[in-house]
Short mmCIF file of C-alpha atoms and ligand atoms in Angstrom, two decimals:
data_model
loop_
_atom_site.label_atom_id
_atom_site.label_comp_id
_atom_site.label_asym_id
_atom_site.label_seq_id
_atom_site.Cartn_x
_atom_site.Cartn_y
_atom_site.Cartn_z
CA UNK A 155 -0.10 -0.01 -0.07
CA UNK A 156 1.61 3.42 -1.11
CA UNK A 157 1.77 5.99 1.61
CA UNK A 158 -0.81 8.45 1.30
CA UNK A 159 -1.61 11.66 3.28
CA UNK A 160 -5.11 13.41 3.35
CA UNK A 161 -5.63 16.64 4.69
CA UNK A 162 -8.98 16.77 6.62
CA UNK A 163 -9.24 20.12 8.16
CA UNK A 164 -7.21 23.50 8.23
CA UNK A 165 -8.00 25.98 11.03
CA UNK A 166 -9.20 29.45 9.81
CA UNK A 167 -7.11 31.68 12.29
CA UNK A 168 -3.74 29.61 12.77
CA UNK A 169 -2.00 27.21 10.76
CA UNK A 170 -2.90 24.16 12.76
CA UNK A 171 -4.29 21.04 10.58
CA UNK A 172 -6.00 18.08 10.90
CA UNK A 173 -5.31 14.97 8.84
CA UNK A 174 -4.47 11.37 8.43
CA UNK A 175 -2.20 9.16 6.40
CA UNK A 176 -2.33 5.51 5.64
CA UNK A 177 0.71 3.16 6.30
CA UNK A 178 0.82 -0.65 5.79
CA UNK A 179 0.47 -0.90 9.42
CA UNK A 180 -2.56 1.05 9.99
CA UNK A 181 -3.78 4.60 9.73
CA UNK A 182 -2.20 7.61 11.70
CA UNK A 183 -4.09 10.45 12.66
CA UNK A 184 -2.54 13.89 12.58
CA UNK A 185 -1.62 15.96 14.65
CA UNK A 186 0.31 13.12 16.22
CA UNK A 187 3.08 12.60 18.94
CA UNK A 188 5.38 9.61 18.57
CA UNK A 189 6.76 8.04 21.96
CA UNK A 190 10.56 7.30 21.19
CA UNK A 191 10.99 3.30 21.73
CA UNK A 192 14.72 3.75 21.14
CA UNK A 193 16.26 0.20 21.14
CA UNK A 194 12.82 -1.23 20.23
CA UNK A 195 10.96 -0.47 23.59
CA UNK A 196 9.29 2.52 25.10
CA UNK A 197 11.19 2.09 28.47
CA UNK A 198 8.92 0.12 30.88
CA UNK A 199 6.09 0.01 28.79
CA UNK A 200 4.91 -2.77 26.37
CA UNK A 201 3.24 -2.28 22.99
CA UNK A 202 -0.30 -3.20 24.46
CA UNK A 203 0.34 -0.37 26.76
CA UNK A 204 0.96 2.18 23.97
CA UNK A 205 -2.04 1.17 22.03
CA UNK A 206 -4.03 1.29 25.31
CA UNK A 207 -3.21 4.97 25.23
CA UNK A 208 -4.12 5.45 21.58
CA UNK A 209 -0.57 5.70 20.50
CA UNK A 210 -0.86 4.69 16.27
CA UNK A 211 2.78 5.55 15.38
CA UNK A 212 6.13 4.82 17.46
CA UNK A 213 9.46 6.12 16.52
CA UNK A 214 12.77 3.81 16.71
CA UNK A 215 16.42 4.70 16.43
CA UNK A 216 18.26 3.47 13.69
CA UNK A 217 21.59 4.04 15.02
CA UNK A 218 21.13 2.36 18.33
CA UNK A 219 19.42 -0.62 16.67
CA UNK A 220 22.16 -1.26 13.87
CA UNK A 221 24.58 -1.69 16.67
CA UNK A 222 22.53 -3.62 18.83
CA UNK A 223 21.31 -6.12 18.04
CA UNK A 224 22.22 -5.04 14.08
CA UNK A 225 19.91 -5.03 11.18
CA UNK A 226 20.63 -8.76 10.26
CA UNK A 227 18.90 -10.16 13.43
CA UNK A 228 16.02 -7.69 13.18
CA UNK A 229 15.39 -8.70 9.24
CA UNK A 230 15.85 -12.59 10.06
CA UNK A 231 13.32 -12.12 13.14
CA UNK A 232 10.71 -10.55 10.16
CA UNK A 233 11.40 -6.96 11.14
CA UNK A 234 10.70 -4.75 13.83
CA UNK A 235 7.18 -4.94 14.00
CA UNK A 236 7.34 -8.65 14.56
CA UNK A 237 10.62 -8.73 16.69
CA UNK A 238 9.10 -6.45 19.08
CA UNK A 239 5.34 -7.13 18.77
CA UNK A 240 4.08 -3.96 17.74
CA UNK A 241 1.39 -3.64 15.22
CA UNK A 242 1.09 0.05 14.43
CA UNK A 243 2.90 2.37 12.19
CA UNK A 244 6.48 3.19 12.95
CA UNK A 245 8.97 5.70 12.00
CA UNK A 246 12.76 5.53 12.05
CA UNK A 247 15.34 8.14 12.31
CA UNK A 248 18.34 8.04 9.75
CA UNK A 249 20.90 7.75 12.63
CA UNK A 250 22.40 11.14 11.59
CA UNK A 251 21.55 12.54 14.96
CA UNK A 252 22.87 10.39 17.14
CA UNK A 253 26.07 9.42 15.32
CA UNK A 254 27.06 13.06 15.61
CA UNK A 255 25.78 13.84 19.08
CA UNK A 256 26.68 10.63 21.07
CA UNK A 257 30.14 10.33 19.58
CA UNK A 258 32.54 12.83 20.10
CA UNK A 259 35.10 11.02 17.72
CA UNK A 260 32.96 11.15 14.47
CA UNK A 261 34.43 12.21 11.08
CA UNK A 262 32.29 13.70 8.67
CA UNK A 263 33.11 13.10 4.91
CA UNK A 264 31.21 13.33 1.80
CA UNK A 265 30.99 9.63 1.71
CA UNK A 266 29.35 9.73 5.36
CA UNK A 267 30.10 9.58 8.59
CA UNK A 268 32.58 7.63 10.44
CA UNK A 269 31.93 6.87 13.96
CA UNK A 270 32.85 4.37 17.12
CA UNK A 271 30.45 2.55 18.65
CA UNK A 272 29.30 3.91 21.95
CA UNK A 273 29.02 0.38 23.32
CA UNK A 274 32.39 -1.09 22.31
CA UNK A 275 34.30 1.49 20.54
CA UNK A 276 34.12 -0.25 17.13
CA UNK A 277 34.24 1.56 13.92
CA UNK A 278 31.48 2.13 11.66
CA UNK A 279 30.25 3.94 8.66
CA UNK A 280 27.17 5.79 8.03
CA UNK A 281 26.36 6.77 4.44
CA UNK A 282 23.18 8.16 3.03
CA UNK A 283 22.78 5.01 1.31
CA UNK A 284 23.30 2.79 4.31
CA UNK A 285 21.02 4.49 6.44
CA UNK A 286 18.15 3.81 3.63
CA UNK A 287 19.30 0.56 3.55
CA UNK A 288 19.45 -0.20 7.31
CA UNK A 289 15.75 1.59 7.50
CA UNK A 290 14.51 -0.82 4.86
CA UNK A 291 16.01 -3.91 7.02
CA UNK A 292 14.32 -2.62 10.14
CA UNK A 293 11.05 -2.76 8.27
CA UNK A 294 10.19 0.99 8.80
CA UNK A 295 6.87 2.35 7.35
CA UNK A 296 8.37 5.77 7.25
CA UNK A 297 12.29 6.23 6.92
CA UNK A 298 14.16 9.37 7.42
CA UNK A 299 16.53 11.23 5.03
CA UNK A 300 20.22 10.98 6.03
CA UNK A 301 21.26 14.86 6.86
CA UNK A 302 23.87 16.41 8.16
CA UNK A 303 23.48 18.85 11.05
CA UNK A 304 26.01 21.20 12.77
CA UNK A 305 26.14 21.91 16.54
CA UNK A 306 25.01 25.46 17.05
CA UNK A 307 26.20 28.10 17.35
CA UNK A 308 28.47 27.60 14.67
CA UNK A 309 30.17 29.70 12.08
CA UNK A 310 28.03 30.86 8.82
CA UNK A 311 30.24 28.86 6.72
CA UNK A 312 29.68 25.63 8.65
CA UNK A 313 25.87 25.77 8.63
CA UNK A 314 26.14 27.02 4.49
CA UNK A 315 28.10 23.42 4.27
CA UNK A 316 25.94 21.34 6.24
CA UNK A 317 22.92 22.72 4.14
CA UNK A 318 24.74 21.85 1.15
CA UNK A 319 25.63 18.59 2.15
CA UNK A 320 22.07 17.74 3.28
CA UNK A 321 20.93 18.41 -0.40
CA UNK A 322 23.36 16.30 -1.91
CA UNK A 323 22.58 13.28 0.65
CA UNK A 324 19.09 13.69 0.24
CA UNK A 325 19.54 13.10 -3.51
CA UNK A 326 21.60 9.98 -2.81
CA UNK A 327 19.18 8.66 -0.33
CA UNK A 328 16.27 8.98 -2.66
CA UNK A 329 18.49 7.28 -5.63
CA UNK A 330 18.94 4.48 -2.87
CA UNK A 331 15.37 4.03 -2.49
CA UNK A 332 14.69 3.74 -5.98
CA UNK A 333 17.35 1.00 -6.31
CA UNK A 334 15.50 -0.92 -3.44
CA UNK A 335 12.55 -0.54 -5.24
CA UNK A 336 13.99 -2.12 -8.62
CA UNK A 337 14.68 -5.11 -6.52
CA UNK A 338 11.30 -5.46 -4.67
CA UNK A 339 12.10 -3.82 -1.27
CA UNK A 340 11.95 0.11 -0.32
CA UNK A 341 8.33 0.16 0.07
CA UNK A 342 8.75 2.61 3.09
CA UNK A 343 7.92 6.18 2.69
CA UNK A 344 10.69 8.46 2.98
CA UNK A 345 10.87 12.27 4.32
CA UNK A 346 13.26 14.84 3.60
CA UNK A 347 14.94 16.96 6.51
CA UNK A 348 15.43 20.73 6.16
CA UNK A 349 18.43 22.00 8.02
CA UNK A 350 20.13 25.50 8.22
CA UNK A 351 19.57 25.92 12.26
CA UNK A 352 18.23 29.47 13.35
CA UNK A 353 19.31 31.18 10.07
CA UNK A 354 15.96 31.87 8.09
CA UNK A 355 17.99 32.30 4.63
CA UNK A 356 19.88 29.34 4.94
CA UNK A 357 16.47 27.35 5.60
CA UNK A 358 15.05 29.14 2.62
CA UNK A 359 17.78 28.18 0.63
CA UNK A 360 18.08 24.41 1.80
CA UNK A 361 14.37 24.01 1.05
CA UNK A 362 14.42 25.52 -2.39
CA UNK A 363 16.50 22.47 -3.41
CA UNK A 364 14.88 19.74 -0.96
CA UNK A 365 11.30 20.82 -1.96
CA UNK A 366 11.62 20.20 -5.51
CA UNK A 367 12.61 16.42 -4.64
CA UNK A 368 9.98 13.49 -4.54
CA UNK A 369 10.05 13.43 -0.70
CA UNK A 370 6.93 11.57 0.59
CA UNK A 371 7.00 14.39 3.80
CA UNK A 372 9.18 16.99 5.17
CA UNK A 373 11.20 17.41 8.61
CA UNK A 374 12.17 20.21 10.19
CA UNK A 375 15.51 19.57 11.53
CA UNK A 376 18.12 21.15 13.66
CA UNK A 377 15.75 23.14 15.93
CA UNK A 378 15.32 22.53 20.00
CA UNK A 379 18.79 22.14 20.22
CA UNK A 380 19.06 25.21 22.58
CA UNK A 381 17.78 27.79 20.64
CA UNK A 382 14.87 28.81 23.08
CA UNK A 383 11.39 28.35 22.47
CA UNK A 384 10.66 31.62 20.40
CA UNK A 385 13.42 31.67 18.10
CA UNK A 386 12.57 27.95 17.61
CA UNK A 387 8.99 28.62 16.89
CA UNK A 388 9.96 31.63 14.66
CA UNK A 389 11.95 28.92 12.20
CA UNK A 390 8.75 26.30 12.55
CA UNK A 391 6.33 29.15 11.17
CA UNK A 392 9.00 30.02 8.40
CA UNK A 393 9.34 26.56 7.32
CA UNK A 394 5.77 25.55 7.54
CA UNK A 395 5.03 28.52 5.55
CA UNK A 396 6.96 27.19 2.77
CA UNK A 397 6.45 23.25 3.05
CA UNK A 398 3.82 21.85 0.54
CA UNK A 399 0.17 21.96 2.00
CA UNK A 400 -0.51 18.21 0.67
CA UNK A 401 2.31 16.76 2.54
CA UNK A 402 3.06 16.01 6.14
CA UNK A 403 5.44 18.09 8.09
CA UNK A 404 7.43 16.53 11.04
CA UNK A 405 9.03 18.78 13.83
CA UNK A 406 11.81 16.40 15.25
CA UNK A 407 12.68 16.42 19.01
CA UNK A 408 9.69 18.49 20.33
CA UNK A 409 7.63 16.90 23.51
CA UNK A 410 6.96 19.71 25.93
CA UNK A 411 3.17 20.15 25.94
CA UNK A 412 3.45 23.83 25.52
CA UNK A 413 5.71 23.58 22.51
CA UNK A 414 3.72 20.48 20.98
CA UNK A 415 0.55 23.09 20.97
CA UNK A 416 2.24 26.01 19.58
CA UNK A 417 4.09 24.01 16.98
CA UNK A 418 0.77 22.64 15.63
CA UNK A 419 -0.71 26.23 16.06
CA UNK A 420 2.38 26.63 13.08
CA UNK A 421 0.89 23.76 11.04
CA UNK A 422 3.14 21.02 12.18
CA UNK A 423 1.45 17.47 12.00
CA UNK A 424 4.04 15.18 13.63
CA UNK A 425 6.72 15.42 16.40
CA UNK A 426 8.71 13.04 18.63
CA UNK A 427 10.47 13.31 21.71
CA UNK A 428 12.03 11.63 24.82
CA UNK A 429 11.11 14.35 27.41
CA UNK A 430 7.58 13.10 28.60
CA UNK A 431 8.64 9.43 28.99
CA UNK A 432 12.03 10.14 30.40
CA UNK A 433 10.72 12.85 32.98
CA UNK A 434 8.25 10.22 34.05
CA UNK A 435 10.85 7.65 34.69
CA UNK A 436 12.79 10.28 36.94
CA UNK A 437 9.46 11.21 38.88
CA UNK A 438 8.27 14.26 36.77
CA UNK A 439 4.94 14.18 34.86
CA UNK A 440 2.99 16.67 32.72
CA UNK A 441 -0.59 17.11 33.69
CA UNK A 442 -3.13 19.66 32.38
CA UNK A 443 -2.49 22.21 35.05
CA UNK A 444 1.58 22.05 34.60
CA UNK A 445 4.45 20.01 35.85
CA UNK A 446 4.11 17.64 38.78
CA UNK A 447 7.08 16.47 40.87
CA UNK A 448 5.85 13.36 42.20
CA UNK A 449 8.32 12.97 45.02
CA UNK A 450 7.21 16.56 46.61
CA UNK A 451 6.24 16.07 50.03
CA UNK A 452 3.03 17.94 49.75
CA UNK A 453 1.81 14.63 48.03
CA UNK A 454 2.56 12.22 50.87
CA UNK A 455 -1.10 12.11 52.00
CA UNK A 456 -2.67 13.28 48.74
CA UNK A 457 -5.76 11.23 47.42
CA UNK A 458 -5.73 12.75 44.13
CA UNK A 459 -4.69 10.84 41.13
CA UNK A 460 -1.67 12.44 39.38
CA UNK A 461 -3.95 14.61 36.88
CA UNK A 462 -7.49 14.78 37.85
CA UNK A 463 -8.44 15.56 34.46
CA UNK A 464 -6.90 12.38 32.87
CA UNK A 465 -8.48 8.97 32.36
CA UNK A 466 -5.13 6.80 31.98
CA UNK A 467 -4.87 3.48 33.63
CA UNK A 468 -2.69 4.89 36.22
CA UNK A 469 -4.75 8.17 37.06
CA UNK A 470 -8.23 5.78 37.03
CA UNK A 471 -6.40 3.89 40.04
CA UNK A 472 -3.47 5.33 41.90
CA UNK A 473 -3.10 8.37 44.34
CA UNK A 474 -0.24 10.85 44.31
CA UNK A 475 0.59 9.81 47.84
CA UNK A 476 1.35 5.49 46.64
CA UNK A 477 3.02 7.06 43.24
CA UNK A 478 5.08 9.21 45.58
CA UNK A 479 5.59 6.31 47.97
CA UNK A 480 6.84 4.04 45.03
CA UNK A 481 9.32 6.82 43.98
CA UNK A 482 10.94 7.36 47.31
CA UNK A 483 11.09 3.52 47.81
CA UNK A 484 12.69 3.30 44.17
CA UNK A 485 10.19 0.82 42.95
CA UNK A 486 10.18 0.10 39.19
CA UNK A 487 6.30 -0.12 39.33
CA UNK A 488 6.61 3.81 40.06
CA UNK A 489 8.27 4.51 36.90
CA UNK A 490 6.08 2.09 34.96
CA UNK A 491 3.01 3.73 36.34
CA UNK A 492 4.25 7.28 35.69
CA UNK A 493 5.12 6.35 32.04
CA UNK A 494 1.59 5.09 31.55
CA UNK A 495 0.67 8.72 32.24
CA UNK A 496 3.09 10.45 30.39
CA UNK A 497 2.16 8.41 27.05
CA UNK A 498 -1.44 8.43 27.65
CA UNK A 499 -1.05 12.58 28.52
CA UNK A 500 0.46 13.21 25.10
CA UNK A 501 -1.90 11.24 22.85
CA UNK A 502 -4.99 13.09 24.75
CA UNK A 503 -3.25 16.17 24.00
CA UNK A 504 -3.01 15.98 20.26
CA UNK A 505 -6.18 14.13 20.01
CA UNK A 506 -7.91 17.25 21.89
CA UNK A 507 -5.99 19.27 19.47
CA UNK A 508 -7.25 17.34 16.38
CA UNK A 509 -10.74 17.28 17.47
CA UNK A 510 -10.51 21.45 18.32
CA UNK A 511 -9.14 21.82 14.42
CA UNK A 512 -12.05 19.67 13.31
CA UNK A 513 -14.51 21.44 15.27
CA UNK A 514 -13.20 25.10 14.07
CA UNK A 515 -12.36 25.97 17.58
CA UNK A 516 -8.61 25.59 17.81
CA UNK A 517 -7.94 28.97 19.04
CA UNK A 518 -10.12 28.80 22.00
CA UNK A 519 -8.49 25.23 22.86
CA UNK A 520 -5.17 26.66 22.62
CA UNK A 521 -5.59 29.72 24.69
CA UNK A 522 -7.67 27.36 27.40
CA UNK A 523 -4.36 25.03 27.13
CA UNK A 524 -2.08 27.31 28.10
CA UNK A 525 -3.94 29.37 30.64
CA UNK A 526 -4.43 25.91 32.30
CA UNK A 527 -1.09 24.80 31.95
CA UNK A 528 0.35 28.24 33.32
CA UNK A 529 -2.04 27.97 36.26
CA UNK A 530 -0.42 25.11 38.44
CA UNK A 531 -4.03 24.90 39.83
CA UNK A 532 -3.80 21.19 41.05
CA UNK A 533 -0.09 21.30 41.95
CA UNK A 534 -0.54 22.70 45.33
CA UNK A 535 -1.36 19.99 48.29
CA UNK A 536 -4.99 19.31 48.80
CA UNK A 537 -6.51 21.31 51.47
CA UNK A 538 -6.57 18.96 54.50
ZN1 ZN B 1359 -3.03 9.88 33.89
#
C-alpha cells in the first residue's frame, strides 16, 4: 500500500491542521505525537500499553538498533514490528543525529560519517545509502533522510556547508530507495529534512532544493537544540509557510506540551520526543495544569490521582500519595505507572488539538490549554 496523506481540516485563524495518513500498519491521525522506543522499547511500557494509550505510531532509533541487535538479526526475526510485537505504524530516524551527538570521535566526509560505537568502541560508517538500507532492513513504515546537522552556535560557513551536504545526501538517499524498489524492496515512505539551524535564509535556501525532490513528507531539523522557544517557533512558522500543503510536516525532538501546541498552531503534523517519558521515569509528569514532581512532600497524603482530568490506567486507580511512596522507595512500578500516564497524556493532548481543529475551535482550545498549563492549579497540596 503506498503512503498517502489526507488533509482533513485547516484552522481558519492559525496554521493548525488535522489529517491522516495510511501506512501498511494502519492509519495515523494527525497531529500525531510519537513516543520514542529507542532500542525497540518505550522504556517500561509494552506495545499493548502504547495501544491502550491511543498511540498509532512509534519512533525507533536506527543508530541504536544497527549496533544492537544489528539489522541482520532484526531482518531474520521478520522486521521490527514482528520482533517487538508492535502492530502500529513505525518511523525510524536516519541515525544521523546520534552519530553526531553521541560520538565525540565522529568524522564527517562527503561519503558519510565515520564513528565509533558508544557500546564497544568499534568503528562504523553510516552513509546516506546505508541509512536507507538499514531502515529498510528494520522494516520501518517511514524512513528519514540522512542529514548533516551542525552543533549550534556555528560559523555561517559551517551552516552553509551542512545545508549543501544535506541536499546532496538527500538526493543520494532517494536514489538508494529507487534502487531498492527495483529489487522489490524499499516500500517505506521517505521524508526529507530541512536544515539551516536558526538562519532563516539558509533554511529557505535548503528548502528551495529539497522541496523539489520527490519526498513523501518533510521534517524540520536542527531545532530545539538550545536556541530557545521563541526563535525555534519562528523557524517553525517560516518552514511551515513554505512546505507543501499536501504533505505531512514533522518537527523532530519536540515534546514539551506547550511547544507541542504552539508547533501545531504553526502547521506541524507530527512530533516526537523522549522528554515526557524520560521525565516520568525520573518522577516528573506533565498534567493539564503544569509539571508535577511526584516526590514532593506535599503529596504524601494526597488522595488525588496525578492528573484529576486524566483517564489513563494510572490516574483511574492510583493516588499521588502511593506514586510518591513508590518513587521514594525506588520501586520499578513507580516508573512504569508514571510512564503510562506520560504517554497517555501526550496522546490525549494531540487528540484534543485534532478534535478542536476539526470542530473549528482550535484558537479557543489553545488559549484554554495555555492558561490552564500556566495555572498550576492542582499542583498545590490538597486542602486537609
Ligand atoms: Zn493519567
